[in-house]
Amino acid sequence: MALGAASLLATSAAVPTAVAAPAEPRTPVVLDWYDTTAETIAAAGAPTQVTNSRTWAVSWLAGARATHGVPAGVDRSDYQDAALASAVHRSLVALAPARTEQLDAAFRRTLDQIPDGPAENRGVAAGERQARSVLASREGDGLDPASVDAPFTVPPASPGVWQPTPPSYAPATQYGNRLARPFVLSGAGQFRLGPPPALDSRTYRSDLAEVRAYGAADSTQRSARQTETANFWYGSSLTLYTEPLRVALARSARSVEERAKLVALFHIASVDTQIATSDTKYTYQRWRPVTAIRTGAIDTDPGWTPLHNTPAHPDYPSGHNTYSGAAEEILSALVGPRTAPFELTSSTAPGVTREYTGWHQLTAENVDARIFSGIHTRSADEAGVTLGKKVAAQVLRESGRLFR
């Protein structure tokens, strides 16, 4: 998808003068429903990130399919707008029923902007049909919160093996992701990574020394800018990447169908990447830096504390970085690796605004951020990027069959 300014649909309104003045340009339907999806998940989303990624993927896969194959004899734009809105609306009502009233109101606003007639009627019917089809195809895929956080039996403590981490020593999470059904991958382990660095390797010693120095809560090595980076990228990857994807969507000059495909492929890759991430994590069960530093054989420091609390799952690979790798791969392939400057904020770094011009910048900051937070090793971060890119590349290769 080539970069370009998003086209705005202009309307005109009657005013009490002899000359009709144009109304404010309205937001394109594809952006309206992007924002509606984001608002729906923010207000009524699941407690598990991959479940919310699934909601995006299902809704926008249905939308992309619905906008394909416009019937003869109807206005293409009106048909695609109606089909997209109908598919995403119907999917979201099924997946976030608590927001039905708001979703119904948004759907009415969309239809009010489309002329009544065959294009609208047939588009709405196509959207509902595709929503039902995709929802049925994903039923029982194991991406509901209870399945995602299936119980995991913690192995006996030994060097290198994951154990619950302070301060809460919470049970392991996301174990069930590796048991879920992917959208595209042949199985969770299709791109399983090789093992993490051996405990007696130079790489492991270097990793541990770096996170010990830069990731400690009381670090004297970490700069103010590095602390800001850690805080900025500490939140949910799904939330942090909502705006970059919207930037790409808004700047694309392609059709509604192609832009719907961009959103669908981004989130399908995200879901499959999270499944693959948990597969590698729980295959190797590598301990987190806080456990390694407090109890390991290298310069043991029982009082060492990371800047941020450690998530309750193994170190290798970093889930934030698998997400970043997948996002970078999809965006670079479909809209190009660079874009005009855009600003990004983060709920975990209030008052901070950062500017970017390329998707790789987001990835590079994620790699460093998890070290500065004290919760991942560099090897885990870099391996995550590699895994995310591999999964996303497979999603792109298989994209043709997704939209049949």
mmCIF file of C-alpha atoms in Angstrom:
data_model
loop_
_atom_site.group_PDB
_atom_site.id
_atom_site.type_symbol
_atom_site.label_atom_id
_atom_site.label_comp_id
_atom_site.label_asym_id
_atom_site.label_seq_id
_atom_site.Cartn_x
_atom_site.Cartn_y
_atom_site.Cartn_z
ATOM 1 C CA MET A 1 0.000 0.000 0.000
ATOM 2 C CA ALA A 2 1.591 3.269 -1.072
ATOM 3 C CA LEU A 3 1.821 6.171 1.320
ATOM 4 C CA GLY A 4 -0.530 9.020 0.617
ATOM 5 C CA ALA A 5 -2.936 11.440 2.201
ATOM 6 C CA ALA A 6 -6.197 9.899 3.376
ATOM 7 C CA SER A 7 -9.050 11.017 1.144
ATOM 8 C CA LEU A 8 -11.846 12.845 2.908
ATOM 9 C CA LEU A 9 -15.449 12.614 1.778
ATOM 10 C CA ALA A 10 -16.874 16.109 1.579
ATOM 11 C CA THR A 11 -20.525 16.844 2.217
ATOM 12 C CA SER A 12 -22.511 20.023 1.910
ATOM 13 C CA ALA A 13 -25.226 21.329 4.157
ATOM 14 C CA ALA A 14 -28.040 23.744 3.502
ATOM 15 C CA VAL A 15 -27.693 27.111 5.239
ATOM 16 C CA PRO A 16 -30.195 29.982 5.463
ATOM 17 C CA THR A 17 -28.550 31.994 2.677
ATOM 18 C CA ALA A 18 -28.698 31.991 -1.075
ATOM 19 C CA VAL A 19 -25.383 30.089 -1.265
ATOM 20 C CA ALA A 20 -24.861 26.536 0.019
ATOM 21 C CA ALA A 21 -21.745 26.362 2.174
ATOM 22 C CA PRO A 22 -19.762 23.126 2.402
ATOM 23 C CA ALA A 23 -19.888 21.291 5.697
ATOM 24 C CA GLU A 24 -16.826 20.107 7.523
ATOM 25 C CA PRO A 25 -15.263 17.086 5.788
ATOM 26 C CA ARG A 26 -16.342 13.909 7.508
ATOM 27 C CA THR A 27 -13.972 11.181 8.618
ATOM 28 C CA PRO A 28 -13.768 8.285 6.144
ATOM 29 C CA VAL A 29 -15.794 5.271 7.229
ATOM 30 C CA VAL A 30 -12.665 3.117 7.502
ATOM 31 C CA LEU A 31 -11.202 5.508 10.094
ATOM 32 C CA ASP A 32 -14.552 5.900 11.876
ATOM 33 C CA TRP A 33 -14.744 2.156 12.420
ATOM 34 C CA TYR A 34 -11.068 1.909 13.307
ATOM 35 C CA ASP A 35 -11.691 4.424 16.079
ATOM 36 C CA THR A 36 -14.902 2.673 17.089
ATOM 37 C CA THR A 37 -13.053 -0.642 17.376
ATOM 38 C CA ALA A 38 -10.345 0.943 19.525
ATOM 39 C CA GLU A 39 -12.942 2.607 21.757
ATOM 40 C CA THR A 40 -14.907 -0.616 22.099
ATOM 41 C CA ILE A 41 -11.896 -2.610 23.219
ATOM 42 C CA ALA A 42 -10.713 0.140 25.556
ATOM 43 C CA ALA A 43 -14.133 0.223 27.236
ATOM 44 C CA ALA A 44 -15.108 -3.450 27.208
ATOM 45 C CA GLY A 45 -12.045 -5.424 26.227
ATOM 46 C CA ALA A 46 -10.825 -8.658 27.740
ATOM 47 C CA PRO A 47 -8.133 -8.786 30.448
ATOM 48 C CA THR A 48 -5.853 -10.709 28.076
ATOM 49 C CA GLN A 49 -4.107 -8.867 25.238
ATOM 50 C CA VAL A 50 -4.287 -11.693 22.727
ATOM 51 C CA THR A 51 -8.065 -11.910 23.181
ATOM 52 C CA ASN A 52 -8.355 -8.238 22.267
ATOM 53 C CA SER A 53 -6.029 -8.751 19.297
ATOM 54 C CA ARG A 54 -8.386 -11.544 18.235
ATOM 55 C CA THR A 55 -11.346 -9.140 18.398
ATOM 56 C CA TRP A 56 -9.537 -6.769 16.034
ATOM 57 C CA ALA A 57 -8.533 -9.625 13.741
ATOM 58 C CA VAL A 58 -11.997 -11.188 13.507
ATOM 59 C CA SER A 59 -13.789 -7.867 12.978
ATOM 60 C CA TRP A 60 -11.471 -6.560 10.303
ATOM 61 C CA LEU A 61 -11.023 -9.867 8.505
ATOM 62 C CA ALA A 62 -14.805 -9.893 8.136
ATOM 63 C CA GLY A 63 -14.668 -6.279 6.982
ATOM 64 C CA ALA A 64 -11.984 -6.943 4.383
ATOM 65 C CA ARG A 65 -13.862 -9.935 3.001
ATOM 66 C CA ALA A 66 -17.125 -8.008 2.875
ATOM 67 C CA THR A 67 -15.641 -5.196 0.811
ATOM 68 C CA HIS A 68 -14.268 -7.582 -1.815
ATOM 69 C CA GLY A 69 -16.171 -8.340 -5.003
ATOM 70 C CA VAL A 70 -18.477 -5.351 -5.382
ATOM 71 C CA PRO A 71 -21.647 -6.355 -7.279
ATOM 72 C CA ALA A 72 -22.287 -4.847 -10.681
ATOM 73 C CA GLY A 73 -24.661 -1.943 -10.917
ATOM 74 C CA VAL A 74 -24.053 -0.374 -7.500
ATOM 75 C CA ASP A 75 -21.870 2.499 -6.353
ATOM 76 C CA ARG A 76 -18.552 0.973 -5.271
ATOM 77 C CA SER A 77 -17.767 3.473 -2.535
ATOM 78 C CA ASP A 78 -21.214 3.310 -0.945
ATOM 79 C CA TYR A 79 -21.241 -0.480 -1.089
ATOM 80 C CA GLN A 80 -17.796 -0.837 0.516
ATOM 81 C CA ASP A 81 -18.530 1.696 3.238
ATOM 82 C CA ALA A 82 -21.757 -0.108 4.146
ATOM 83 C CA ALA A 83 -20.128 -3.536 3.979
ATOM 84 C CA LEU A 84 -17.188 -2.571 6.168
ATOM 85 C CA ALA A 85 -19.323 -0.868 8.785
ATOM 86 C CA SER A 86 -21.795 -3.751 8.828
ATOM 87 C CA ALA A 87 -19.104 -6.441 9.203
ATOM 88 C CA VAL A 88 -17.175 -4.676 11.953
ATOM 89 C CA HIS A 89 -20.367 -3.660 13.756
ATOM 90 C CA ARG A 90 -21.816 -7.162 13.723
ATOM 91 C CA SER A 91 -18.523 -8.706 14.877
ATOM 92 C CA LEU A 92 -18.028 -6.246 17.714
ATOM 93 C CA VAL A 93 -21.590 -6.655 18.974
ATOM 94 C CA ALA A 94 -20.941 -10.403 19.200
ATOM 95 C CA LEU A 95 -17.537 -10.016 20.880
ATOM 96 C CA ALA A 96 -18.234 -7.003 23.116
ATOM 97 C CA PRO A 97 -21.994 -7.132 23.791
ATOM 98 C CA ALA A 98 -21.715 -4.619 26.632
ATOM 99 C CA ARG A 99 -21.110 -1.947 23.967
ATOM 100 C CA THR A 100 -24.116 -2.834 21.790
ATOM 101 C CA GLU A 101 -25.880 0.482 22.351
ATOM 102 C CA GLN A 102 -22.827 2.530 21.374
ATOM 103 C CA LEU A 103 -22.085 0.271 18.406
ATOM 104 C CA ASP A 104 -25.649 0.474 17.134
ATOM 105 C CA ALA A 105 -25.508 4.264 17.340
ATOM 106 C CA ALA A 106 -22.222 4.342 15.411
ATOM 107 C CA PHE A 107 -23.698 2.066 12.747
ATOM 108 C CA ARG A 108 -26.737 4.322 12.347
ATOM 109 C CA ARG A 109 -24.443 7.334 11.891
ATOM 110 C CA THR A 110 -22.578 5.519 9.137
ATOM 111 C CA LEU A 111 -25.752 4.502 7.323
ATOM 112 C CA ASP A 112 -27.094 8.044 7.598
ATOM 113 C CA GLN A 113 -24.126 9.164 5.483
ATOM 114 C CA ILE A 114 -24.749 6.588 2.743
ATOM 115 C CA PRO A 115 -27.563 7.090 0.241
ATOM 116 C CA ASP A 116 -30.437 4.655 0.661
ATOM 117 C CA GLY A 117 -30.632 2.084 -2.074
ATOM 118 C CA PRO A 118 -29.148 -1.155 -3.436
ATOM 119 C CA ALA A 119 -25.513 -0.286 -2.671
ATOM 120 C CA GLU A 120 -26.261 0.293 0.999
ATOM 121 C CA ASN A 121 -28.615 -2.666 1.342
ATOM 122 C CA ARG A 122 -26.341 -5.161 -0.378
ATOM 123 C CA GLY A 123 -23.289 -3.861 1.464
ATOM 124 C CA VAL A 124 -24.995 -4.286 4.837
ATOM 125 C CA ALA A 125 -26.051 -7.824 3.911
ATOM 126 C CA ALA A 126 -22.512 -8.732 2.802
ATOM 127 C CA GLY A 127 -21.046 -7.389 6.038
ATOM 128 C CA GLU A 128 -23.423 -9.366 8.216
ATOM 129 C CA ARG A 129 -22.797 -12.513 6.181
ATOM 130 C CA GLN A 130 -19.020 -12.244 6.483
ATOM 131 C CA ALA A 131 -19.167 -11.429 10.186
ATOM 132 C CA ARG A 132 -21.208 -14.555 10.856
ATOM 133 C CA SER A 133 -18.795 -16.626 8.767
ATOM 134 C CA VAL A 134 -15.613 -15.421 10.447
ATOM 135 C CA LEU A 135 -17.085 -15.630 13.940
ATOM 136 C CA ALA A 136 -18.158 -19.215 13.289
ATOM 137 C CA SER A 137 -14.749 -20.152 11.896
ATOM 138 C CA ARG A 138 -12.989 -18.909 15.052
ATOM 139 C CA GLU A 139 -15.356 -20.440 17.580
ATOM 140 C CA GLY A 140 -13.500 -22.479 20.196
ATOM 141 C CA ASP A 141 -10.047 -21.319 19.086
ATOM 142 C CA GLY A 142 -8.710 -21.168 22.648
ATOM 143 C CA LEU A 143 -8.168 -17.417 22.731
ATOM 144 C CA ASP A 144 -10.709 -16.622 25.438
ATOM 145 C CA PRO A 145 -9.182 -15.368 28.727
ATOM 146 C CA ALA A 146 -9.719 -18.605 30.657
ATOM 147 C CA SER A 147 -7.982 -20.657 27.966
ATOM 148 C CA VAL A 148 -5.175 -18.116 27.508
ATOM 149 C CA ASP A 149 -4.285 -18.251 31.193
ATOM 150 C CA ALA A 150 -4.566 -22.020 31.532
ATOM 151 C CA PRO A 151 -2.817 -23.332 34.675
ATOM 152 C CA PHE A 152 0.910 -23.976 34.427
ATOM 153 C CA THR A 153 2.768 -26.204 36.841
ATOM 154 C CA VAL A 154 5.933 -24.440 37.960
ATOM 155 C CA PRO A 155 8.957 -26.749 37.718
ATOM 156 C CA PRO A 156 11.320 -27.220 40.683
ATOM 157 C CA ALA A 157 13.767 -24.366 41.128
ATOM 158 C CA SER A 158 17.075 -24.875 39.361
ATOM 159 C CA PRO A 159 19.569 -22.654 37.510
ATOM 160 C CA GLY A 160 18.021 -21.023 34.452
ATOM 161 C CA VAL A 161 14.472 -22.266 35.075
ATOM 162 C CA TRP A 162 11.578 -19.823 35.403
ATOM 163 C CA GLN A 163 10.079 -19.221 38.831
ATOM 164 C CA PRO A 164 7.378 -16.755 39.937
ATOM 165 C CA THR A 165 8.888 -13.316 40.434
ATOM 166 C CA PRO A 166 8.666 -10.613 43.104
ATOM 167 C CA PRO A 167 6.913 -8.708 44.454
ATOM 168 C CA SER A 168 3.672 -10.684 44.022
ATOM 169 C CA TYR A 169 5.086 -14.063 42.893
ATOM 170 C CA ALA A 170 1.984 -14.419 40.714
ATOM 171 C CA PRO A 171 1.126 -17.638 38.850
ATOM 172 C CA ALA A 172 2.321 -17.922 35.270
ATOM 173 C CA THR A 173 0.183 -16.256 32.611
ATOM 174 C CA GLN A 174 -0.290 -16.797 28.863
ATOM 175 C CA TYR A 175 0.626 -20.489 29.016
ATOM 176 C CA GLY A 176 -2.574 -21.333 27.154
ATOM 177 C CA ASN A 177 -1.628 -19.193 24.148
ATOM 178 C CA ARG A 178 0.564 -22.012 22.876
ATOM 179 C CA LEU A 179 -2.461 -24.317 22.896
ATOM 180 C CA ALA A 180 -4.656 -21.940 20.857
ATOM 181 C CA ARG A 181 -5.486 -22.238 17.169
ATOM 182 C CA PRO A 182 -3.599 -19.751 14.979
ATOM 183 C CA PHE A 183 -5.127 -17.919 12.030
ATOM 184 C CA VAL A 184 -2.318 -18.782 9.604
ATOM 185 C CA LEU A 185 0.483 -20.753 11.252
ATOM 186 C CA SER A 186 0.391 -24.518 10.884
ATOM 187 C CA GLY A 187 0.941 -24.767 14.623
ATOM 188 C CA ALA A 188 2.251 -22.786 17.579
ATOM 189 C CA GLY A 189 5.746 -24.217 17.130
ATOM 190 C CA GLN A 190 6.116 -23.591 13.384
ATOM 191 C CA PHE A 191 8.794 -20.945 13.999
ATOM 192 C CA ARG A 192 9.973 -22.071 17.419
ATOM 193 C CA LEU A 193 13.287 -20.420 18.206
ATOM 194 C CA GLY A 194 16.461 -22.204 19.164
ATOM 195 C CA PRO A 195 17.387 -22.234 22.859
ATOM 196 C CA PRO A 196 18.496 -19.120 24.753
ATOM 197 C CA PRO A 197 22.200 -18.558 25.471
ATOM 198 C CA ALA A 198 23.762 -21.155 27.758
ATOM 199 C CA LEU A 199 24.279 -20.061 31.361
ATOM 200 C CA ASP A 200 28.053 -20.430 31.028
ATOM 201 C CA SER A 201 28.279 -18.490 27.753
ATOM 202 C CA ARG A 202 29.840 -15.072 27.187
ATOM 203 C CA THR A 203 26.548 -13.841 25.745
ATOM 204 C CA TYR A 204 24.648 -14.778 28.892
ATOM 205 C CA ARG A 205 27.197 -13.040 31.135
ATOM 206 C CA SER A 206 27.035 -9.924 28.989
ATOM 207 C CA ASP A 207 23.216 -9.964 28.996
ATOM 208 C CA LEU A 208 23.055 -10.276 32.752
ATOM 209 C CA ALA A 209 25.658 -7.566 33.334
ATOM 210 C CA GLU A 210 23.754 -5.157 31.095
ATOM 211 C CA VAL A 211 20.370 -5.651 32.698
ATOM 212 C CA ARG A 212 21.929 -5.596 36.180
ATOM 213 C CA ALA A 213 23.539 -2.208 35.491
ATOM 214 C CA TYR A 214 20.823 -0.504 33.436
ATOM 215 C CA GLY A 215 17.663 -2.176 34.685
ATOM 216 C CA ALA A 216 17.986 -1.774 38.439
ATOM 217 C CA ALA A 217 15.460 0.398 40.244
ATOM 218 C CA ASP A 218 18.351 2.382 41.719
ATOM 219 C CA SER A 219 20.604 2.267 38.653
ATOM 220 C CA THR A 220 23.298 4.933 38.405
ATOM 221 C CA GLN A 221 24.079 3.934 34.811
ATOM 222 C CA ARG A 222 20.643 4.492 33.274
ATOM 223 C CA SER A 223 20.125 8.045 31.968
ATOM 224 C CA ALA A 224 16.947 10.095 32.372
ATOM 225 C CA ARG A 225 16.177 9.526 28.686
ATOM 226 C CA GLN A 226 16.631 5.774 29.102
ATOM 227 C CA THR A 227 14.319 5.760 32.111
ATOM 228 C CA GLU A 228 11.763 7.626 30.026
ATOM 229 C CA THR A 229 12.125 4.995 27.291
ATOM 230 C CA ALA A 230 11.496 2.217 29.811
ATOM 231 C CA ASN A 231 8.399 3.979 31.127
ATOM 232 C CA PHE A 232 7.108 4.843 27.650
ATOM 233 C CA TRP A 233 7.108 1.231 26.405
ATOM 234 C CA TYR A 234 6.038 -0.448 29.654
ATOM 235 C CA GLY A 235 2.344 -0.605 28.756
ATOM 236 C CA SER A 236 0.349 -2.906 26.507
ATOM 237 C CA SER A 237 1.783 -3.356 23.023
ATOM 238 C CA LEU A 238 -1.744 -3.481 21.623
ATOM 239 C CA THR A 239 -2.471 -0.050 23.075
ATOM 240 C CA LEU A 240 0.887 1.452 22.116
ATOM 241 C CA TYR A 241 0.585 0.362 18.487
ATOM 242 C CA THR A 242 -3.017 1.506 18.010
ATOM 243 C CA GLU A 243 -1.932 5.003 16.972
ATOM 244 C CA PRO A 244 0.952 4.001 14.644
ATOM 245 C CA LEU A 245 -1.395 1.669 12.767
ATOM 246 C CA ARG A 246 -3.970 4.437 12.536
ATOM 247 C CA VAL A 247 -1.318 6.765 11.119
ATOM 248 C CA ALA A 248 -0.530 4.206 8.416
ATOM 249 C CA LEU A 249 -4.226 3.694 7.709
ATOM 250 C CA ALA A 250 -5.002 7.413 7.474
ATOM 251 C CA ARG A 251 -2.068 8.125 5.173
ATOM 252 C CA SER A 252 -2.887 5.351 2.747
ATOM 253 C CA ALA A 253 -4.587 6.413 -0.473
ATOM 254 C CA ARG A 254 -5.704 2.881 -1.295
ATOM 255 C CA SER A 255 -9.247 1.522 -1.398
ATOM 256 C CA VAL A 256 -11.419 0.703 1.578
ATOM 257 C CA GLU A 257 -10.788 -2.982 0.899
ATOM 258 C CA GLU A 258 -7.011 -2.600 0.910
ATOM 259 C CA ARG A 259 -7.047 -0.531 4.074
ATOM 260 C CA ALA A 260 -9.294 -3.065 5.783
ATOM 261 C CA LYS A 261 -6.795 -5.746 4.788
ATOM 262 C CA LEU A 262 -3.995 -3.726 6.397
ATOM 263 C CA VAL A 263 -5.809 -3.676 9.737
ATOM 264 C CA ALA A 264 -6.784 -7.343 9.474
ATOM 265 C CA LEU A 265 -3.287 -8.557 8.585
ATOM 266 C CA PHE A 266 -1.690 -6.467 11.321
ATOM 267 C CA HIS A 267 -3.857 -8.081 13.991
ATOM 268 C CA ILE A 268 -3.831 -11.576 12.528
ATOM 269 C CA ALA A 269 -0.034 -11.391 12.662
ATOM 270 C CA SER A 270 -0.277 -10.114 16.223
ATOM 271 C CA VAL A 271 -2.442 -13.039 17.324
ATOM 272 C CA ASP A 272 -0.269 -15.670 15.661
ATOM 273 C CA THR A 273 2.869 -14.001 17.009
ATOM 274 C CA GLN A 274 1.545 -14.123 20.566
ATOM 275 C CA ILE A 275 0.742 -17.807 20.128
ATOM 276 C CA ALA A 276 4.250 -18.475 18.790
ATOM 277 C CA THR A 277 5.798 -16.403 21.581
ATOM 278 C CA SER A 278 4.196 -18.462 24.307
ATOM 279 C CA ASP A 279 5.264 -21.656 22.553
ATOM 280 C CA THR A 280 8.931 -20.651 22.699
ATOM 281 C CA LYS A 281 8.628 -19.167 26.197
ATOM 282 C CA TYR A 282 7.197 -22.322 27.715
ATOM 283 C CA THR A 283 9.407 -24.644 25.713
ATOM 284 C CA TYR A 284 12.565 -23.223 27.327
ATOM 285 C CA GLN A 285 11.111 -21.676 30.517
ATOM 286 C CA ARG A 286 14.105 -19.337 30.933
ATOM 287 C CA TRP A 287 14.189 -17.519 34.243
ATOM 288 C CA ARG A 288 13.769 -13.757 34.432
ATOM 289 C CA PRO A 289 16.698 -11.420 35.190
ATOM 290 C CA VAL A 290 15.485 -10.730 38.731
ATOM 291 C CA THR A 291 15.637 -14.447 39.560
ATOM 292 C CA ALA A 292 18.998 -14.887 37.851
ATOM 293 C CA ILE A 293 20.561 -11.941 39.682
ATOM 294 C CA ARG A 294 19.078 -12.737 43.087
ATOM 295 C CA THR A 295 19.742 -16.483 43.091
ATOM 296 C CA GLY A 296 22.158 -17.261 40.250
ATOM 297 C CA ALA A 297 25.854 -18.088 40.352
ATOM 298 C CA ILE A 298 27.109 -14.809 38.791
ATOM 299 C CA ASP A 299 27.633 -12.012 41.339
ATOM 300 C CA THR A 300 24.558 -12.972 43.333
ATOM 301 C CA ASP A 301 22.669 -9.982 44.724
ATOM 302 C CA PRO A 302 19.595 -11.007 46.782
ATOM 303 C CA GLY A 303 18.427 -7.390 47.077
ATOM 304 C CA TRP A 304 18.527 -6.458 43.386
ATOM 305 C CA THR A 305 15.211 -4.987 42.194
ATOM 306 C CA PRO A 306 14.216 -4.075 38.619
ATOM 307 C CA LEU A 307 12.855 -0.657 37.688
ATOM 308 C CA HIS A 308 9.498 -2.221 36.770
ATOM 309 C CA ASN A 309 7.673 -5.255 38.106
ATOM 310 C CA THR A 310 8.375 -8.354 36.042
ATOM 311 C CA PRO A 311 5.439 -9.890 34.102
ATOM 312 C CA ALA A 312 4.492 -13.405 35.151
ATOM 313 C CA HIS A 313 5.915 -15.511 32.344
ATOM 314 C CA PRO A 314 9.377 -16.623 31.152
ATOM 315 C CA ASP A 315 12.049 -14.309 29.754
ATOM 316 C CA TYR A 316 12.805 -15.806 26.350
ATOM 317 C CA PRO A 317 11.641 -14.359 24.011
ATOM 318 C CA SER A 318 10.293 -10.927 24.896
ATOM 319 C CA GLY A 319 6.610 -10.653 24.022
ATOM 320 C CA HIS A 320 6.801 -6.886 23.571
ATOM 321 C CA ASN A 321 9.485 -7.409 20.981
ATOM 322 C CA THR A 322 7.761 -10.213 19.115
ATOM 323 C CA TYR A 323 4.821 -7.826 18.803
ATOM 324 C CA SER A 324 7.126 -5.046 17.605
ATOM 325 C CA GLY A 325 8.827 -7.302 15.090
ATOM 326 C CA ALA A 326 5.500 -8.427 13.642
ATOM 327 C CA ALA A 327 4.167 -4.866 13.521
ATOM 328 C CA GLU A 328 7.275 -3.585 11.776
ATOM 329 C CA GLU A 329 7.142 -6.373 9.190
ATOM 330 C CA ILE A 330 3.485 -5.797 8.315
ATOM 331 C CA LEU A 331 3.707 -2.010 8.184
ATOM 332 C CA SER A 332 6.942 -1.985 6.202
ATOM 333 C CA ALA A 333 5.559 -4.462 3.668
ATOM 334 C CA LEU A 334 2.210 -2.749 3.180
ATOM 335 C CA VAL A 335 2.935 0.973 3.553
ATOM 336 C CA GLY A 336 6.732 1.181 3.338
ATOM 337 C CA PRO A 337 9.344 1.379 6.120
ATOM 338 C CA ARG A 338 9.184 5.152 6.582
ATOM 339 C CA THR A 339 6.509 7.808 6.854
ATOM 340 C CA ALA A 340 6.183 11.517 7.538
ATOM 341 C CA PRO A 341 6.772 12.429 11.192
ATOM 342 C CA PHE A 342 4.047 11.437 13.626
ATOM 343 C CA GLU A 343 3.705 11.830 17.379
ATOM 344 C CA LEU A 344 3.031 9.123 19.915
ATOM 345 C CA THR A 345 2.107 9.246 23.600
ATOM 346 C CA SER A 346 1.964 6.535 26.259
ATOM 347 C CA SER A 347 -0.277 6.046 29.275
ATOM 348 C CA THR A 348 2.714 4.772 31.245
ATOM 349 C CA ALA A 349 4.734 7.934 30.584
ATOM 350 C CA PRO A 350 2.288 10.791 31.246
ATOM 351 C CA GLY A 351 3.212 14.077 29.619
ATOM 352 C CA VAL A 352 5.772 12.532 27.260
ATOM 353 C CA THR A 353 5.368 12.873 23.491
ATOM 354 C CA ARG A 354 7.785 11.247 21.070
ATOM 355 C CA GLU A 355 8.142 11.687 17.326
ATOM 356 C CA TYR A 356 8.878 8.948 14.796
ATOM 357 C CA THR A 357 9.436 8.672 11.059
ATOM 358 C CA GLY A 358 9.848 4.917 10.633
ATOM 359 C CA TRP A 359 8.443 1.714 12.086
ATOM 360 C CA HIS A 360 11.883 0.323 12.973
ATOM 361 C CA GLN A 361 12.355 3.137 15.472
ATOM 362 C CA LEU A 362 9.520 1.684 17.523
ATOM 363 C CA THR A 363 11.166 -1.731 17.475
ATOM 364 C CA ALA A 364 14.588 -0.405 18.455
ATOM 365 C CA GLU A 365 13.147 1.456 21.419
ATOM 366 C CA ASN A 366 11.243 -1.632 22.541
ATOM 367 C CA VAL A 367 14.458 -3.678 22.569
ATOM 368 C CA ASP A 368 16.212 -1.184 24.825
ATOM 369 C CA ALA A 369 13.152 -0.421 26.941
ATOM 370 C CA ARG A 370 12.778 -3.932 28.324
ATOM 371 C CA ILE A 371 16.441 -3.926 29.398
ATOM 372 C CA PHE A 372 16.110 -0.500 31.025
ATOM 373 C CA SER A 373 13.007 -1.804 32.818
ATOM 374 C CA GLY A 374 15.081 -4.674 34.216
ATOM 375 C CA ILE A 375 12.669 -7.319 32.998
ATOM 376 C CA HIS A 376 14.320 -8.850 29.910
ATOM 377 C CA THR A 377 17.766 -9.668 28.597
ATOM 378 C CA ARG A 378 18.955 -8.320 25.257
ATOM 379 C CA SER A 379 19.047 -11.837 23.821
ATOM 380 C CA ALA A 380 15.372 -12.307 24.711
ATOM 381 C CA ASP A 381 14.500 -8.964 23.115
ATOM 382 C CA GLU A 382 16.385 -9.552 19.883
ATOM 383 C CA ALA A 383 15.059 -13.091 19.589
ATOM 384 C CA GLY A 384 11.554 -11.688 20.006
ATOM 385 C CA VAL A 385 11.988 -9.313 17.080
ATOM 386 C CA THR A 386 13.226 -12.192 14.926
ATOM 387 C CA LEU A 387 10.274 -14.397 15.825
ATOM 388 C CA GLY A 388 7.722 -11.640 15.241
ATOM 389 C CA LYS A 389 9.115 -10.885 11.796
ATOM 390 C CA LYS A 390 9.082 -14.552 10.806
ATOM 391 C CA VAL A 391 5.461 -14.985 11.823
ATOM 392 C CA ALA A 392 4.376 -11.777 10.084
ATOM 393 C CA ALA A 393 6.197 -12.765 6.898
ATOM 394 C CA GLN A 394 4.287 -16.042 6.905
ATOM 395 C CA VAL A 395 1.001 -14.184 7.380
ATOM 396 C CA LEU A 396 1.828 -12.022 4.358
ATOM 397 C CA ARG A 397 2.708 -15.080 2.271
ATOM 398 C CA GLU A 398 -0.591 -16.723 3.181
ATOM 399 C CA SER A 399 -2.698 -13.577 2.922
ATOM 400 C CA GLY A 400 -4.342 -14.622 -0.341
ATOM 401 C CA ARG A 401 -6.265 -17.454 1.241
ATOM 402 C CA LEU A 402 -7.406 -15.282 4.156
ATOM 403 C CA PHE A 403 -9.502 -13.053 1.934
ATOM 404 C CA ARG A 404 -11.193 -15.605 -0.302
#
